[in-house]
Amino acid sequence: MTTLADPVPGGRPGDVKRAGALTEDLSGRGVRGIVLAYVDTAGVCRVKTVPTAKLASAAAWGVGMSPVFDTFLANDSIVTTDTLGSPDGDLRLYPDLDRLVALAGQPGWAWAPVDRITQEGAPHPGCSRTALRRIVTEAAELHGISFKAGIEIEWAVGRGPAADGAFVPAVSGPAYGATRQVELSDYTADLLAACEEQGIEVEQLHPEYAAGQFEISTAALDPVAAADVSVLVRQTIRAVAGRHGLVVSFAPSVFAEGVGNGGHLHLSAWRAGVNLHSSGEGRYGMTSEAESFVAGVVAHLHALTALTAPSPASYLRLKPSQWAGVFTAWGRETREAAVRIITGTTGLTDRAANLELKPVDLAANPYLAFTGLIAAGLDGLTSSAPLPEEITGDPAMLTPDEAAAAGVRRLPTSLSQAVKAFRADERLRAALGPALADAVVAVRFGEVDSVADLDDEQLAAAYRWTY
Ligand code: GLU
Ligand code: MG
């Protein structure tokens, strides 16, 4: 369970002593430096690093970094809001020592996610990890609800590096093909070993559909931990690939056409150890609260897309009939609905039942994505929102009349549409807080402007190696 308390100047209780012991252990294992990581509004993971000997100081006083990155675009240009984007000011980055881990794929380095506070000790309003800790705390305090969460990671493995930034798939065989598994046998075995050494519980690893594509899924954790692990796994996938002379792309669409890289979110709500998605009299065993939670997610989907598909390139991926879930609908095990209800197999439903949100890619800041998803679900839960009828099959096959009758709508087809929906969604904006919500709007519109002159292939190329 993630520490939900904010960092404080001088360190969270016990952290400095603990950092001292960790320093000794890490130094003994040849760890020279610590990577301090967070994900910015645009979805780019930004880091500072400190020598291992400075860990205790970082745990006590944090490490300085400008707040300007909250309004960085993916191409490193900067936009501004009323409160963010200025060259002034500084923040303190505090590592979460519970999550500190020696990096198996990067000998000599350890890694930890950070929370950011001001120099005066207040939580930084632009810190997305803090926003997620807040809403998880609120769910526990106001509703007695906790969550289990996970993020699937799809990525494309290429032979690299190609001089012109092109992507050359590292495998040639069919989707889910044994040939791909054999071709990258050493890489994937090293990846599994690295995850295990880092204490990451992998559920599955398989060759996926698109050119060079693989997928990894990890065990469910609390949402903050799940977001942390998603960042760490991607760092690991990239590092291990580099040691094999391979390059990786987590871009929503490696190419303009065809199936993209998803980053589907999984979430279940629990109360007192009971899974609300499997212990009720509602559809597929959902409690009435779980049904309303799902209804809330479906109701907020348009706005949520601004958090879960935050790149102009996300909309190359978000196309019908490619399992990206681009319709406002839910269905049991329906891979074309935005919300796929998973019951789990008989005998496992109490543990396995959850909802999967599909219109999510890995340009998404995972902390923002989970904050939005939980806010949407809690909005449904608190208003006892009725869950609409489920759909089966591909909504793309419905006639316009059938779709209207079923309340099925196409999700935004562009980032600007999604941001306009987000801007109008009071509940999601409130979950982020005004500073972060304004940053989301400014950064997304900045991204849209930055690629206005590009055609689809140029757009895919622009973001191919960014995330
Ligand atoms: N690659 C698909 C996507 O863009 C997902 C395939 C799957 O359902 O695993 O989300
Ligand atoms: Mg997949």
Tab-separated table of C-alpha atoms and ligand atoms in Angstrom:
chain	number	residue	atom	x	y	z
A	1	MET	CA	0.000	0.000	0.000
A	2	THR	CA	1.378	3.368	-1.005
A	3	THR	CA	2.193	5.982	1.629
A	4	LEU	CA	-0.643	8.460	1.156
A	5	ALA	CA	0.825	11.247	3.329
A	6	ASP	CA	2.498	14.247	1.703
A	7	PRO	CA	6.242	14.685	2.140
A	8	VAL	CA	7.323	17.358	4.640
A	9	PRO	CA	10.544	19.386	4.967
A	10	GLY	CA	12.878	17.328	7.127
A	11	GLY	CA	11.432	14.131	5.661
A	12	ARG	CA	8.454	11.878	6.209
A	13	PRO	CA	8.662	10.280	9.663
A	14	GLY	CA	11.334	7.600	9.656
A	15	ASP	CA	12.470	8.252	6.088
A	16	VAL	CA	15.867	9.768	6.804
A	17	LYS	CA	16.950	6.861	8.974
A	18	ARG	CA	15.608	4.450	6.427
A	19	ALA	CA	17.421	6.259	3.618
A	20	GLY	CA	20.662	5.828	5.569
A	21	ALA	CA	20.180	2.066	5.729
A	22	LEU	CA	19.162	1.939	2.063
A	23	THR	CA	22.264	3.906	1.086
A	24	GLU	CA	24.483	1.363	2.756
A	25	ASP	CA	22.698	-1.526	1.101
A	26	LEU	CA	22.654	0.085	-2.363
A	27	SER	CA	26.297	1.158	-2.174
A	28	GLY	CA	27.236	-2.395	-1.192
A	29	ARG	CA	25.487	-3.587	-4.337
A	30	GLY	CA	27.393	-1.175	-6.566
A	31	VAL	CA	24.548	1.319	-7.025
A	32	ARG	CA	26.119	4.698	-7.797
A	33	GLY	CA	23.088	6.878	-8.431
A	34	ILE	CA	19.351	7.207	-7.902
A	35	VAL	CA	16.944	8.174	-10.676
A	36	LEU	CA	14.143	10.396	-9.337
A	37	ALA	CA	11.238	10.184	-11.753
A	38	TYR	CA	7.901	11.823	-12.371
A	39	VAL	CA	5.598	12.121	-15.336
A	40	ASP	CA	4.762	15.575	-16.653
A	41	THR	CA	1.390	16.825	-17.893
A	42	ALA	CA	2.233	15.903	-21.478
A	43	GLY	CA	2.983	12.310	-20.450
A	44	VAL	CA	6.767	12.496	-20.660
A	45	CYS	CA	8.724	10.953	-17.797
A	46	ARG	CA	11.247	13.536	-16.542
A	47	VAL	CA	14.074	12.740	-14.165
A	48	LYS	CA	16.798	14.102	-11.980
A	49	THR	CA	19.489	11.867	-10.580
A	50	VAL	CA	21.593	12.069	-7.423
A	51	PRO	CA	24.600	10.056	-6.255
A	52	THR	CA	23.592	7.259	-3.891
A	53	ALA	CA	25.325	9.101	-1.025
A	54	LYS	CA	22.773	11.926	-1.383
A	55	LEU	CA	19.721	9.702	-0.823
A	56	ALA	CA	19.298	10.637	2.845
A	57	SER	CA	19.497	14.320	1.957
A	58	ALA	CA	16.880	13.804	-0.776
A	59	ALA	CA	14.608	11.993	1.702
A	60	ALA	CA	14.979	14.878	4.172
A	61	TRP	CA	14.950	17.950	1.968
A	62	GLY	CA	14.058	16.780	-1.514
A	63	VAL	CA	15.908	17.629	-4.709
A	64	GLY	CA	15.331	20.887	-6.574
A	65	MET	CA	13.635	21.086	-9.949
A	66	SER	CA	11.775	23.822	-11.781
A	67	PRO	CA	7.964	23.655	-11.940
A	68	VAL	CA	8.166	24.705	-15.580
A	69	PHE	CA	8.008	21.080	-16.748
A	70	ASP	CA	4.311	20.990	-15.824
A	71	THR	CA	3.635	22.986	-18.965
A	72	PHE	CA	6.289	21.441	-21.201
A	73	LEU	CA	5.058	19.925	-24.426
A	74	ALA	CA	6.320	16.569	-25.595
A	75	ASN	CA	8.751	18.373	-27.935
A	76	ASP	CA	10.195	20.359	-24.975
A	77	SER	CA	8.657	23.689	-25.944
A	78	ILE	CA	6.745	25.480	-23.201
A	79	VAL	CA	3.240	26.889	-22.828
A	80	THR	CA	1.916	28.872	-19.882
A	81	THR	CA	-1.143	29.053	-17.662
A	82	ASP	CA	-2.104	31.624	-15.018
A	83	THR	CA	0.027	29.794	-12.468
A	84	LEU	CA	2.460	27.542	-14.349
A	85	GLY	CA	5.075	27.796	-17.065
A	86	SER	CA	7.102	30.643	-15.594
A	87	PRO	CA	10.901	30.439	-15.405
A	88	ASP	CA	10.597	31.462	-11.746
A	89	GLY	CA	10.421	29.210	-8.715
A	90	ASP	CA	11.655	25.830	-7.614
A	91	LEU	CA	10.193	22.625	-6.228
A	92	ARG	CA	11.489	19.801	-4.054
A	93	LEU	CA	11.327	16.250	-5.369
A	94	TYR	CA	10.839	13.669	-2.601
A	95	PRO	CA	11.485	10.004	-3.418
A	96	ASP	CA	8.942	7.451	-2.231
A	97	LEU	CA	11.309	5.098	-0.409
A	98	ASP	CA	8.716	2.290	-0.440
A	99	ARG	CA	9.136	2.177	-4.182
A	100	LEU	CA	12.906	2.631	-4.378
A	101	VAL	CA	14.469	-0.212	-6.329
A	102	ALA	CA	17.856	-1.087	-7.783
A	103	LEU	CA	17.483	-1.191	-11.563
A	104	ALA	CA	18.295	-4.621	-12.923
A	105	GLY	CA	18.407	-3.341	-16.488
A	106	GLN	CA	20.703	-0.425	-15.584
A	107	PRO	CA	23.491	-1.705	-13.319
A	108	GLY	CA	24.788	1.095	-11.086
A	109	TRP	CA	21.405	2.785	-10.823
A	110	ALA	CA	18.390	2.714	-8.552
A	111	TRP	CA	15.025	4.349	-9.224
A	112	ALA	CA	12.230	5.963	-7.235
A	113	PRO	CA	9.086	7.917	-8.131
A	114	VAL	CA	8.769	11.309	-6.480
A	115	ASP	CA	6.130	13.575	-5.004
A	116	ARG	CA	6.730	17.260	-5.447
A	117	ILE	CA	6.262	19.949	-2.806
A	118	THR	CA	7.065	23.650	-2.738
A	119	GLN	CA	10.098	25.088	-0.976
A	120	GLU	CA	7.683	26.210	1.751
A	121	GLY	CA	6.529	22.623	2.261
A	122	ALA	CA	3.086	22.757	0.632
A	123	PRO	CA	1.993	20.106	-1.865
A	124	HIS	CA	2.719	21.288	-5.405
A	125	PRO	CA	-0.632	21.791	-7.181
A	126	GLY	CA	0.900	20.565	-10.452
A	127	CYS	CA	1.962	17.194	-9.019
A	128	SER	CA	-0.100	14.439	-10.622
A	129	ARG	CA	1.075	11.756	-8.179
A	130	THR	CA	-0.218	13.967	-5.373
A	131	ALA	CA	-3.579	14.321	-7.164
A	132	LEU	CA	-3.889	10.542	-7.362
A	133	ARG	CA	-2.895	10.098	-3.698
A	134	ARG	CA	-5.614	12.651	-2.848
A	135	ILE	CA	-8.446	10.912	-4.660
A	136	VAL	CA	-7.437	7.495	-3.335
A	137	THR	CA	-7.483	8.992	0.169
A	138	GLU	CA	-10.862	10.613	-0.472
A	139	ALA	CA	-12.356	7.326	-1.713
A	140	ALA	CA	-11.193	5.609	1.470
A	141	GLU	CA	-12.306	8.358	3.837
A	142	LEU	CA	-15.649	9.284	2.269
A	143	HIS	CA	-16.732	5.940	0.845
A	144	GLY	CA	-14.691	3.272	2.610
A	145	ILE	CA	-13.486	2.168	-0.823
A	146	SER	CA	-10.049	1.047	-1.907
A	147	PHE	CA	-8.941	0.013	-5.365
A	148	LYS	CA	-6.890	-2.584	-7.162
A	149	ALA	CA	-5.401	-1.390	-10.390
A	150	GLY	CA	-3.076	-2.278	-13.210
A	151	ILE	CA	-1.869	-0.938	-16.547
A	152	GLU	CA	-1.208	-3.118	-19.576
A	153	ILE	CA	1.807	-2.077	-21.598
A	154	GLU	CA	2.052	-2.615	-25.334
A	155	TRP	CA	5.209	-1.618	-27.136
A	156	ALA	CA	6.905	-2.091	-30.459
A	157	VAL	CA	10.414	-3.528	-30.590
A	158	GLY	CA	12.612	-2.306	-33.431
A	159	ARG	CA	16.078	-2.880	-34.779
A	160	GLY	CA	17.944	0.194	-33.990
A	161	PRO	CA	18.822	2.776	-34.161
A	162	ALA	CA	17.676	3.665	-37.670
A	163	ALA	CA	19.407	6.887	-38.706
A	164	ASP	CA	16.283	8.652	-39.980
A	165	GLY	CA	14.112	7.795	-36.981
A	166	ALA	CA	12.296	5.109	-38.926
A	167	PHE	CA	10.919	2.049	-37.154
A	168	VAL	CA	12.192	-1.323	-38.374
A	169	PRO	CA	10.390	-4.187	-36.590
A	170	ALA	CA	12.748	-6.537	-34.771
A	171	VAL	CA	10.502	-9.536	-35.428
A	172	SER	CA	8.776	-10.695	-38.542
A	173	GLY	CA	6.331	-13.427	-37.533
A	174	PRO	CA	2.554	-13.334	-37.099
A	175	ALA	CA	0.561	-11.779	-34.237
A	176	TYR	CA	0.769	-13.847	-31.064
A	177	GLY	CA	3.133	-16.034	-33.106
A	178	ALA	CA	5.563	-18.473	-31.574
A	179	THR	CA	8.101	-17.304	-34.145
A	180	ARG	CA	8.191	-13.851	-32.538
A	181	GLN	CA	8.618	-15.377	-29.121
A	182	VAL	CA	11.616	-17.357	-30.378
A	183	GLU	CA	13.135	-14.446	-32.293
A	184	LEU	CA	13.264	-12.258	-29.175
A	185	SER	CA	13.749	-15.073	-26.702
A	186	ASP	CA	16.884	-13.626	-25.061
A	187	TYR	CA	15.472	-10.121	-24.786
A	188	THR	CA	12.181	-11.197	-23.263
A	189	ALA	CA	13.857	-13.626	-20.860
A	190	ASP	CA	16.157	-10.821	-19.671
A	191	LEU	CA	13.126	-8.583	-19.305
A	192	LEU	CA	11.346	-11.126	-17.119
A	193	ALA	CA	14.491	-11.549	-15.038
A	194	ALA	CA	14.841	-7.780	-14.592
A	195	CYS	CA	11.205	-7.442	-13.522
A	196	GLU	CA	11.613	-10.256	-11.022
A	197	GLU	CA	14.804	-8.745	-9.568
A	198	GLN	CA	12.944	-5.448	-9.191
A	199	GLY	CA	10.075	-7.100	-7.338
A	200	ILE	CA	7.588	-6.594	-10.172
A	201	GLU	CA	5.071	-9.400	-10.413
A	202	VAL	CA	4.509	-10.060	-14.102
A	203	GLU	CA	1.237	-11.740	-15.058
A	204	GLN	CA	1.842	-12.239	-18.779
A	205	LEU	CA	4.177	-11.359	-21.616
A	206	HIS	CA	3.246	-12.052	-25.219
A	207	PRO	CA	3.823	-11.099	-28.833
A	208	GLU	CA	0.978	-8.745	-29.862
A	209	TYR	CA	-0.696	-7.841	-33.140
A	210	ALA	CA	1.105	-4.872	-34.703
A	211	ALA	CA	4.543	-4.933	-36.320
A	212	GLY	CA	7.186	-5.754	-33.706
A	213	GLN	CA	4.619	-5.409	-30.918
A	214	PHE	CA	4.723	-7.122	-27.518
A	215	GLU	CA	2.620	-6.755	-24.382
A	216	ILE	CA	3.317	-7.166	-20.690
A	217	SER	CA	0.837	-7.109	-17.816
A	218	THR	CA	1.589	-6.941	-14.113
A	219	ALA	CA	-0.284	-7.904	-10.956
A	220	ALA	CA	-2.917	-5.579	-9.499
A	221	LEU	CA	-1.765	-3.029	-6.899
A	222	ASP	CA	-3.195	0.113	-5.360
A	223	PRO	CA	-3.574	2.792	-8.082
A	224	VAL	CA	-0.536	4.886	-7.102
A	225	ALA	CA	1.664	1.802	-7.014
A	226	ALA	CA	0.200	0.622	-10.325
A	227	ALA	CA	1.071	3.967	-11.923
A	228	ASP	CA	4.593	3.834	-10.431
A	229	VAL	CA	5.101	0.298	-11.706
A	230	SER	CA	3.935	1.248	-15.168
A	231	VAL	CA	6.640	3.943	-15.315
A	232	LEU	CA	9.268	1.566	-13.916
A	233	VAL	CA	8.354	-1.264	-16.286
A	234	ARG	CA	8.711	1.046	-19.265
A	235	GLN	CA	12.112	2.220	-18.043
A	236	THR	CA	13.061	-1.456	-17.700
A	237	ILE	CA	11.714	-2.477	-21.114
A	238	ARG	CA	13.761	0.309	-22.707
A	239	ALA	CA	16.928	-0.375	-20.726
A	240	VAL	CA	16.919	-4.111	-21.383
A	241	ALA	CA	16.187	-3.487	-25.062
A	242	GLY	CA	19.189	-1.166	-25.278
A	243	ARG	CA	21.445	-3.905	-23.935
A	244	HIS	CA	20.234	-6.101	-26.794
A	245	GLY	CA	20.782	-3.449	-29.473
A	246	LEU	CA	17.026	-2.952	-29.811
A	247	VAL	CA	14.899	0.185	-29.679
A	248	VAL	CA	11.372	0.455	-28.331
A	249	SER	CA	8.402	2.668	-29.075
A	250	PHE	CA	5.535	3.199	-26.651
A	251	ALA	CA	3.917	5.733	-28.992
A	252	PRO	CA	0.148	5.479	-29.427
A	253	SER	CA	0.710	4.862	-33.127
A	254	VAL	CA	4.115	3.841	-34.374
A	255	PHE	CA	2.722	4.271	-37.893
A	256	ALA	CA	-0.225	6.383	-39.017
A	257	GLU	CA	-2.218	3.342	-40.097
A	258	GLY	CA	-3.006	0.143	-38.267
A	259	VAL	CA	-3.234	-1.076	-34.711
A	260	GLY	CA	-1.479	1.039	-32.096
A	261	ASN	CA	0.043	0.615	-28.650
A	262	GLY	CA	-2.594	0.564	-25.936
A	263	GLY	CA	-2.086	1.175	-22.246
A	264	HIS	CA	-5.410	-0.177	-20.967
A	265	LEU	CA	-6.282	0.568	-17.361
A	266	HIS	CA	-7.746	-2.055	-15.052
A	267	LEU	CA	-9.572	-1.067	-11.897
A	268	SER	CA	-11.766	-2.692	-9.280
A	269	ALA	CA	-13.360	-1.070	-6.228
A	270	TRP	CA	-13.252	-2.919	-2.918
A	271	ARG	CA	-14.790	-2.406	0.505
A	272	ALA	CA	-13.530	-4.260	3.575
A	273	GLY	CA	-11.801	-6.881	1.450
A	274	VAL	CA	-14.828	-7.506	-0.777
A	275	ASN	CA	-14.691	-6.895	-4.514
A	276	LEU	CA	-17.699	-4.744	-5.442
A	277	HIS	CA	-17.496	-6.028	-9.015
A	278	SER	CA	-18.208	-9.631	-8.078
A	279	SER	CA	-20.222	-9.693	-4.870
A	280	GLY	CA	-23.576	-8.217	-5.890
A	281	GLU	CA	-26.912	-8.961	-7.479
A	282	GLY	CA	-26.376	-6.659	-10.464
A	283	ARG	CA	-25.200	-7.503	-13.938
A	284	TYR	CA	-22.354	-9.996	-14.024
A	285	GLY	CA	-22.233	-10.012	-10.253
A	286	MET	CA	-21.653	-6.297	-9.853
A	287	THR	CA	-23.022	-4.607	-6.724
A	288	SER	CA	-25.275	-1.621	-7.366
A	289	GLU	CA	-22.323	0.578	-6.379
A	290	ALA	CA	-20.069	-1.083	-8.938
A	291	GLU	CA	-22.757	-0.673	-11.604
A	292	SER	CA	-23.016	3.029	-10.773
A	293	PHE	CA	-19.226	3.326	-10.744
A	294	VAL	CA	-19.101	1.881	-14.264
A	295	ALA	CA	-21.979	4.153	-15.306
A	296	GLY	CA	-19.970	7.145	-14.077
A	297	VAL	CA	-16.983	6.078	-16.139
A	298	VAL	CA	-19.132	5.678	-19.262
A	299	ALA	CA	-20.754	9.085	-18.659
A	300	HIS	CA	-17.399	10.894	-18.397
A	301	LEU	CA	-15.655	9.099	-21.271
A	302	HIS	CA	-15.425	12.050	-23.632
A	303	ALA	CA	-13.667	14.236	-21.069
A	304	LEU	CA	-11.606	11.353	-19.753
A	305	THR	CA	-10.119	10.881	-23.194
A	306	ALA	CA	-8.174	14.128	-22.731
A	307	LEU	CA	-6.337	12.393	-19.878
A	308	THR	CA	-6.061	8.892	-21.310
A	309	ALA	CA	-5.290	9.768	-24.942
A	310	PRO	CA	-3.356	13.018	-24.508
A	311	SER	CA	-1.275	13.178	-27.668
A	312	PRO	CA	-2.331	14.298	-31.132
A	313	ALA	CA	-0.916	10.891	-32.157
A	314	SER	CA	-3.382	9.189	-29.798
A	315	TYR	CA	-6.099	9.840	-32.372
A	316	LEU	CA	-4.244	7.862	-35.017
A	317	ARG	CA	-4.739	4.875	-32.713
A	318	LEU	CA	-8.298	5.633	-31.583
A	319	LYS	CA	-10.079	4.168	-34.578
A	320	PRO	CA	-12.985	1.721	-34.700
A	321	SER	CA	-12.459	-2.015	-35.084
A	322	GLN	CA	-8.878	-1.989	-33.780
A	323	TRP	CA	-9.678	-3.019	-30.195
A	324	ALA	CA	-8.944	0.472	-28.912
A	325	GLY	CA	-12.530	0.887	-27.601
A	326	VAL	CA	-13.670	4.111	-29.228
A	327	PHE	CA	-17.386	4.025	-28.390
A	328	THR	CA	-19.162	5.149	-25.220
A	329	ALA	CA	-20.412	1.733	-24.256
A	330	TRP	CA	-19.698	-1.141	-21.952
A	331	GLY	CA	-19.905	-4.865	-22.474
A	332	ARG	CA	-18.716	-8.076	-20.923
A	333	GLU	CA	-15.430	-9.015	-22.567
A	334	THR	CA	-16.304	-6.715	-25.474
A	335	ARG	CA	-13.057	-5.437	-26.900
A	336	GLU	CA	-14.644	-2.723	-29.022
A	337	ALA	CA	-16.449	-1.027	-26.106
A	338	ALA	CA	-14.547	1.669	-24.220
A	339	VAL	CA	-15.329	-0.153	-20.983
A	340	ARG	CA	-14.814	-3.892	-20.999
A	341	ILE	CA	-16.278	-5.679	-18.000
A	342	ILE	CA	-14.148	-8.591	-16.913
A	343	THR	CA	-15.739	-11.154	-14.612
A	344	GLY	CA	-12.856	-13.598	-14.440
A	345	THR	CA	-13.217	-17.296	-14.755
A	346	THR	CA	-15.414	-19.380	-12.463
A	347	GLY	CA	-13.610	-19.862	-9.184
A	348	LEU	CA	-11.643	-16.627	-9.528
A	349	THR	CA	-14.369	-14.017	-9.915
A	350	ASP	CA	-14.050	-12.670	-6.385
A	351	ARG	CA	-10.446	-11.728	-7.111
A	352	ALA	CA	-10.468	-11.146	-10.860
A	353	ALA	CA	-13.601	-9.111	-11.600
A	354	ASN	CA	-12.717	-5.578	-12.702
A	355	LEU	CA	-13.314	-2.977	-15.353
A	356	GLU	CA	-10.932	-2.300	-18.205
A	357	LEU	CA	-10.731	1.113	-19.816
A	358	LYS	CA	-9.498	0.692	-23.367
A	359	PRO	CA	-9.162	4.145	-24.973
A	360	VAL	CA	-5.906	4.681	-23.093
A	361	ASP	CA	-2.401	4.805	-24.500
A	362	LEU	CA	1.041	5.176	-23.026
A	363	ALA	CA	1.342	8.853	-23.812
A	364	ALA	CA	-1.030	9.203	-20.863
A	365	ASN	CA	0.366	10.313	-17.538
A	366	PRO	CA	-0.747	7.235	-15.549
A	367	TYR	CA	-1.370	9.269	-12.385
A	368	LEU	CA	-3.698	11.641	-14.237
A	369	ALA	CA	-5.393	8.770	-16.052
A	370	PHE	CA	-6.205	6.939	-12.806
A	371	THR	CA	-7.236	10.175	-11.078
A	372	GLY	CA	-9.719	10.865	-13.866
A	373	LEU	CA	-10.988	7.287	-13.997
A	374	ILE	CA	-11.569	7.142	-10.245
A	375	ALA	CA	-13.202	10.600	-10.200
A	376	ALA	CA	-15.558	9.545	-12.992
A	377	GLY	CA	-16.446	6.304	-11.236
A	378	LEU	CA	-16.969	7.972	-7.864
A	379	ASP	CA	-19.223	10.549	-9.504
A	380	GLY	CA	-21.402	7.701	-10.773
A	381	LEU	CA	-21.298	5.940	-7.423
A	382	THR	CA	-22.264	8.971	-5.360
A	383	SER	CA	-25.141	9.862	-7.697
A	384	SER	CA	-26.286	6.207	-7.938
A	385	ALA	CA	-26.082	6.573	-11.710
A	386	PRO	CA	-28.021	3.881	-13.574
A	387	LEU	CA	-25.891	1.643	-15.788
A	388	PRO	CA	-27.153	1.623	-19.380
A	389	GLU	CA	-27.729	-1.601	-21.332
A	390	GLU	CA	-24.581	-3.401	-22.345
A	391	ILE	CA	-23.572	-3.813	-25.955
A	392	THR	CA	-22.202	-6.868	-27.706
A	393	GLY	CA	-20.143	-6.964	-30.876
A	394	ASP	CA	-18.553	-4.027	-32.667
A	395	PRO	CA	-20.494	-0.752	-32.277
A	396	ALA	CA	-18.986	0.356	-35.589
A	397	MET	CA	-21.496	-2.010	-37.227
A	398	LEU	CA	-24.518	-0.246	-35.714
A	399	THR	CA	-26.573	2.043	-37.927
A	400	PRO	CA	-26.748	5.653	-36.691
A	401	ASP	CA	-30.308	5.008	-35.468
A	402	GLU	CA	-29.308	1.850	-33.606
A	403	ALA	CA	-26.346	3.645	-32.033
A	404	ALA	CA	-28.520	6.569	-30.944
A	405	ALA	CA	-31.120	4.215	-29.462
A	406	ALA	CA	-28.397	2.408	-27.504
A	407	GLY	CA	-26.791	5.688	-26.386
A	408	VAL	CA	-23.573	4.686	-28.132
A	409	ARG	CA	-21.455	7.620	-29.251
A	410	ARG	CA	-18.110	7.793	-30.970
A	411	LEU	CA	-15.371	9.096	-28.657
A	412	PRO	CA	-13.523	12.266	-29.710
A	413	THR	CA	-11.717	11.881	-33.001
A	414	SER	CA	-9.197	14.605	-32.246
A	415	LEU	CA	-7.315	15.883	-29.237
A	416	SER	CA	-8.999	19.279	-29.436
A	417	GLN	CA	-12.455	17.656	-29.210
A	418	ALA	CA	-11.340	15.713	-26.147
A	419	VAL	CA	-9.898	18.793	-24.455
A	420	LYS	CA	-13.076	20.773	-25.044
A	421	ALA	CA	-15.025	17.959	-23.330
A	422	PHE	CA	-12.515	17.953	-20.466
A	423	ARG	CA	-12.721	21.728	-20.107
A	424	ALA	CA	-16.503	21.425	-19.692
A	425	ASP	CA	-16.307	18.585	-17.150
A	426	GLU	CA	-16.444	20.115	-13.674
A	427	ARG	CA	-15.989	16.814	-11.865
A	428	LEU	CA	-12.793	15.803	-13.645
A	429	ARG	CA	-11.365	19.310	-13.430
A	430	ALA	CA	-12.053	19.360	-9.691
A	431	ALA	CA	-10.308	16.013	-9.207
A	432	LEU	CA	-7.142	17.467	-10.706
A	433	GLY	CA	-7.481	20.846	-9.051
A	434	PRO	CA	-7.428	24.133	-10.990
A	435	ALA	CA	-3.655	24.368	-11.573
A	436	LEU	CA	-3.326	20.879	-12.996
A	437	ALA	CA	-6.606	21.076	-14.926
A	438	ASP	CA	-5.483	24.348	-16.545
A	439	ALA	CA	-2.114	22.782	-17.332
A	440	VAL	CA	-3.846	19.853	-19.045
A	441	VAL	CA	-5.874	22.208	-21.228
A	442	ALA	CA	-2.917	24.451	-22.096
A	443	VAL	CA	-0.538	21.571	-22.798
A	444	ARG	CA	-3.063	19.674	-24.952
A	445	PHE	CA	-3.912	22.741	-27.039
A	446	GLY	CA	-0.181	23.426	-27.284
A	447	GLU	CA	0.360	19.914	-28.649
A	448	VAL	CA	-2.431	20.423	-31.177
A	449	ASP	CA	-0.863	23.682	-32.394
A	450	SER	CA	2.609	22.183	-32.549
A	451	VAL	CA	1.581	19.579	-35.131
A	452	ALA	CA	-1.021	21.576	-37.048
A	453	ASP	CA	0.913	21.389	-40.315
A	454	LEU	CA	1.756	17.688	-40.210
A	455	ASP	CA	0.097	14.904	-42.174
A	456	ASP	CA	-0.658	11.617	-40.427
A	457	GLU	CA	2.663	9.909	-41.230
A	458	GLN	CA	4.586	12.971	-40.069
A	459	LEU	CA	2.449	13.028	-36.934
A	460	ALA	CA	3.250	9.404	-36.119
A	461	ALA	CA	6.939	10.099	-36.758
A	462	ALA	CA	6.876	13.209	-34.540
A	463	TYR	CA	5.858	11.193	-31.458
A	464	ARG	CA	7.380	7.803	-32.358
A	465	TRP	CA	10.269	7.979	-29.883
A	466	THR	CA	8.884	10.466	-27.356
A	467	TYR	CA	7.270	8.446	-24.580
B	1	GLU	N1	-3.448	-2.788	-29.481
B	1	GLU	C1	-4.808	-2.542	-29.058
B	1	GLU	C2	-4.930	-1.096	-28.621
B	1	GLU	O1	-4.553	-0.228	-29.312
B	1	GLU	C3	-5.253	-3.458	-27.951
B	1	GLU	C4	-5.221	-4.924	-28.229
B	1	GLU	C5	-5.716	-5.685	-27.011
B	1	GLU	O2	-6.915	-5.648	-26.722
B	1	GLU	O3	-4.885	-6.223	-26.292
B	1	GLU	O4	-5.382	-0.783	-27.561
B	2	MG	MG	-3.062	-6.215	-26.037
